[in-house]
Amino acid sequence: DYLRSLIARSGLSQRGAARAIGVSERAIRQYLAGRRRLADGRVLPVLAPYPVQFALEALARRNGVPP
């Protein structure tokens, strides 16, 4: 998974990556899972918005590893 590989290349945990780019840890988990469970039990697909992907790519580059 592309987002997961970017986080790994950044050298940060999911929590650290979330903090670094200004999103919640829950949002990162949902983006990585590709889905979100609602309170009523329904599951919706979730895609990471482009700014999140871009920010994760920047974190990976900052660590000297191109995306």
CSV table of N, CA and C in Angstrom, one decimal:
chain,number,residue,atom,x,y,z
A,1,ASP,N,0.8,-1.2,0.0
A,1,ASP,CA,0.0,0.0,0.0
A,1,ASP,C,0.9,1.2,0.0
A,2,TYR,N,0.6,2.2,-0.9
A,2,TYR,CA,1.4,3.3,-1.1
A,2,TYR,C,1.5,4.2,0.2
A,3,LEU,N,0.4,4.5,0.8
A,3,LEU,CA,0.5,5.4,2.0
A,3,LEU,C,1.3,4.7,3.1
A,4,ARG,N,1.1,3.4,3.3
A,4,ARG,CA,1.8,2.7,4.3
A,4,ARG,C,3.3,2.8,4.1
A,5,SER,N,3.7,2.6,2.8
A,5,SER,CA,5.1,2.7,2.4
A,5,SER,C,5.7,4.1,2.7
A,6,LEU,N,4.9,5.1,2.4
A,6,LEU,CA,5.4,6.4,2.7
A,6,LEU,C,5.7,6.7,4.2
A,7,ILE,N,4.8,6.2,5.0
A,7,ILE,CA,5.0,6.3,6.4
A,7,ILE,C,6.2,5.5,6.9
A,8,ALA,N,6.4,4.3,6.3
A,8,ALA,CA,7.6,3.6,6.7
A,8,ALA,C,8.8,4.3,6.2
A,9,ARG,N,8.8,4.9,5.0
A,9,ARG,CA,10.0,5.6,4.5
A,9,ARG,C,10.3,6.8,5.3
A,10,SER,N,9.3,7.4,5.9
A,10,SER,CA,9.5,8.6,6.7
A,10,SER,C,10.2,8.3,8.0
A,11,GLY,N,10.2,7.0,8.4
A,11,GLY,CA,10.8,6.7,9.7
A,11,GLY,C,9.9,7.0,10.9
A,12,LEU,N,8.7,7.3,10.7
A,12,LEU,CA,7.8,7.7,11.8
A,12,LEU,C,6.7,6.6,12.0
A,13,SER,N,6.2,6.6,13.1
A,13,SER,CA,5.0,5.7,13.4
A,13,SER,C,3.8,6.3,12.8
A,14,GLN,N,2.7,5.6,12.7
A,14,GLN,CA,1.4,6.2,12.2
A,14,GLN,C,1.1,7.4,13.1
A,15,ARG,N,1.2,7.3,14.4
A,15,ARG,CA,0.9,8.4,15.3
A,15,ARG,C,1.8,9.6,15.0
A,16,GLY,N,3.1,9.3,14.8
A,16,GLY,CA,4.1,10.4,14.5
A,16,GLY,C,3.8,11.1,13.2
A,17,ALA,N,3.4,10.3,12.2
A,17,ALA,CA,3.1,10.8,10.8
A,17,ALA,C,1.8,11.7,10.9
A,18,ALA,N,0.8,11.2,11.7
A,18,ALA,CA,-0.4,11.9,11.8
A,18,ALA,C,-0.1,13.3,12.5
A,19,ARG,N,0.7,13.3,13.5
A,19,ARG,CA,1.0,14.5,14.2
A,19,ARG,C,1.8,15.5,13.3
A,20,ALA,N,2.7,14.9,12.5
A,20,ALA,CA,3.6,15.7,11.7
A,20,ALA,C,2.8,16.4,10.6
A,21,ILE,N,1.7,15.8,10.1
A,21,ILE,CA,1.0,16.4,9.0
A,21,ILE,C,-0.3,17.0,9.4
A,22,GLY,N,-0.6,16.9,10.7
A,22,GLY,CA,-1.8,17.6,11.3
A,22,GLY,C,-3.1,17.0,11.1
A,23,VAL,N,-3.1,15.6,11.1
A,23,VAL,CA,-4.4,14.9,11.0
A,23,VAL,C,-4.5,14.0,12.2
A,24,SER,N,-5.6,13.5,12.5
A,24,SER,CA,-5.8,12.6,13.7
A,24,SER,C,-5.2,11.2,13.4
A,25,GLU,N,-4.8,10.5,14.4
A,25,GLU,CA,-4.4,9.2,14.3
A,25,GLU,C,-5.5,8.3,13.7
A,26,ARG,N,-6.7,8.5,14.1
A,26,ARG,CA,-7.8,7.8,13.6
A,26,ARG,C,-8.0,8.0,12.1
A,27,ALA,N,-7.8,9.2,11.6
A,27,ALA,CA,-7.8,9.5,10.1
A,27,ALA,C,-6.8,8.7,9.4
A,28,ILE,N,-5.6,8.7,9.9
A,28,ILE,CA,-4.5,7.9,9.3
A,28,ILE,C,-4.9,6.4,9.2
A,29,ARG,N,-5.4,5.9,10.3
A,29,ARG,CA,-5.8,4.5,10.3
A,29,ARG,C,-6.9,4.2,9.3
A,30,GLN,N,-7.8,5.1,9.1
A,30,GLN,CA,-8.9,5.0,8.2
A,30,GLN,C,-8.4,5.1,6.7
A,31,TYR,N,-7.4,6.0,6.5
A,31,TYR,CA,-6.9,6.1,5.1
A,31,TYR,C,-6.1,4.8,4.8
A,32,LEU,N,-5.4,4.3,5.8
A,32,LEU,CA,-4.6,3.0,5.5
A,32,LEU,C,-5.5,1.8,5.3
A,33,ALA,N,-6.6,1.8,6.0
A,33,ALA,CA,-7.6,0.7,5.9
A,33,ALA,C,-8.4,0.8,4.7
A,34,GLY,N,-8.6,2.1,4.2
A,34,GLY,CA,-9.5,2.3,3.1
A,34,GLY,C,-10.9,2.3,3.3
A,35,ARG,N,-11.3,2.3,4.6
A,35,ARG,CA,-12.7,2.3,5.0
A,35,ARG,C,-12.9,2.9,6.4
A,36,ARG,N,-14.2,3.2,6.6
A,36,ARG,CA,-14.6,3.8,7.9
A,36,ARG,C,-15.9,3.2,8.3
A,37,ARG,N,-15.9,2.8,9.6
A,37,ARG,CA,-17.2,2.2,10.1
A,37,ARG,C,-18.0,3.2,10.8
A,38,LEU,N,-19.2,3.4,10.4
A,38,LEU,CA,-20.1,4.3,11.1
A,38,LEU,C,-20.7,3.7,12.3
A,39,ALA,N,-21.3,4.6,13.2
A,39,ALA,CA,-21.9,4.1,14.4
A,39,ALA,C,-23.0,3.1,14.2
A,40,ASP,N,-23.7,3.2,13.0
A,40,ASP,CA,-24.8,2.3,12.8
A,40,ASP,C,-24.3,1.0,12.2
A,41,GLY,N,-23.0,0.8,12.1
A,41,GLY,CA,-22.4,-0.4,11.6
A,41,GLY,C,-22.1,-0.4,10.1
A,42,ARG,N,-22.6,0.5,9.3
A,42,ARG,CA,-22.3,0.6,7.9
A,42,ARG,C,-20.8,0.9,7.7
A,43,VAL,N,-20.2,0.4,6.7
A,43,VAL,CA,-18.8,0.7,6.3
A,43,VAL,C,-18.8,1.5,5.0
A,44,LEU,N,-18.0,2.6,5.1
A,44,LEU,CA,-17.9,3.4,3.9
A,44,LEU,C,-16.4,3.4,3.4
A,45,PRO,N,-16.2,3.4,2.1
A,45,PRO,CA,-14.9,3.5,1.6
A,45,PRO,C,-14.3,4.9,1.9
A,46,VAL,N,-13.0,5.0,2.2
A,46,VAL,CA,-12.3,6.2,2.5
A,46,VAL,C,-11.0,6.3,1.7
A,47,LEU,N,-10.8,7.4,1.0
A,47,LEU,CA,-9.6,7.6,0.3
A,47,LEU,C,-8.9,8.8,0.9
A,48,ALA,N,-7.6,8.7,1.0
A,48,ALA,CA,-6.8,9.9,1.6
A,48,ALA,C,-6.9,11.0,0.6
A,49,PRO,N,-7.2,12.2,1.0
A,49,PRO,CA,-7.2,13.4,0.1
A,49,PRO,C,-5.8,13.7,-0.3
A,50,TYR,N,-5.7,14.3,-1.5
A,50,TYR,CA,-4.4,14.6,-2.1
A,50,TYR,C,-3.5,15.3,-1.1
A,51,PRO,N,-3.9,16.3,-0.4
A,51,PRO,CA,-3.0,17.0,0.5
A,51,PRO,C,-2.4,16.1,1.6
A,52,VAL,N,-3.1,15.1,2.0
A,52,VAL,CA,-2.5,14.1,2.9
A,52,VAL,C,-1.5,13.3,2.2
A,53,GLN,N,-1.7,12.8,1.0
A,53,GLN,CA,-0.7,12.0,0.3
A,53,GLN,C,0.5,12.9,0.0
A,54,PHE,N,0.3,14.1,-0.4
A,54,PHE,CA,1.4,15.0,-0.6
A,54,PHE,C,2.3,15.2,0.6
A,55,ALA,N,1.6,15.4,1.7
A,55,ALA,CA,2.3,15.7,3.0
A,55,ALA,C,3.1,14.4,3.4
A,56,LEU,N,2.6,13.2,3.2
A,56,LEU,CA,3.3,12.0,3.5
A,56,LEU,C,4.5,11.8,2.6
A,57,GLU,N,4.3,12.2,1.3
A,57,GLU,CA,5.4,12.1,0.3
A,57,GLU,C,6.5,13.1,0.8
A,58,ALA,N,6.2,14.3,1.3
A,58,ALA,CA,7.2,15.2,1.7
A,58,ALA,C,7.9,14.7,2.9
A,59,LEU,N,7.2,14.0,3.9
A,59,LEU,CA,7.9,13.4,5.0
A,59,LEU,C,8.9,12.3,4.6
A,60,ALA,N,8.5,11.5,3.6
A,60,ALA,CA,9.4,10.5,3.1
A,60,ALA,C,10.6,11.1,2.4
A,61,ARG,N,10.4,12.2,1.7
A,61,ARG,CA,11.6,12.9,1.0
A,61,ARG,C,12.5,13.5,2.1
A,62,ARG,N,11.9,14.1,3.1
A,62,ARG,CA,12.6,14.7,4.2
A,62,ARG,C,13.6,13.7,4.8
A,63,ASN,N,13.2,12.5,4.8
A,63,ASN,CA,14.0,11.4,5.4
A,63,ASN,C,15.1,10.9,4.4
A,64,GLY,N,15.1,11.6,3.2
A,64,GLY,CA,16.1,11.2,2.2
A,64,GLY,C,15.7,10.1,1.3
A,65,VAL,N,14.4,9.6,1.4
A,65,VAL,CA,14.0,8.5,0.6
A,65,VAL,C,12.9,9.0,-0.4
A,66,PRO,N,13.1,9.0,-1.7
A,66,PRO,CA,12.1,9.5,-2.6
A,66,PRO,C,10.9,8.6,-2.6
A,67,PRO,N,9.7,9.1,-2.8
A,67,PRO,CA,8.5,8.3,-2.9
A,67,PRO,C,8.4,7.4,-4.1
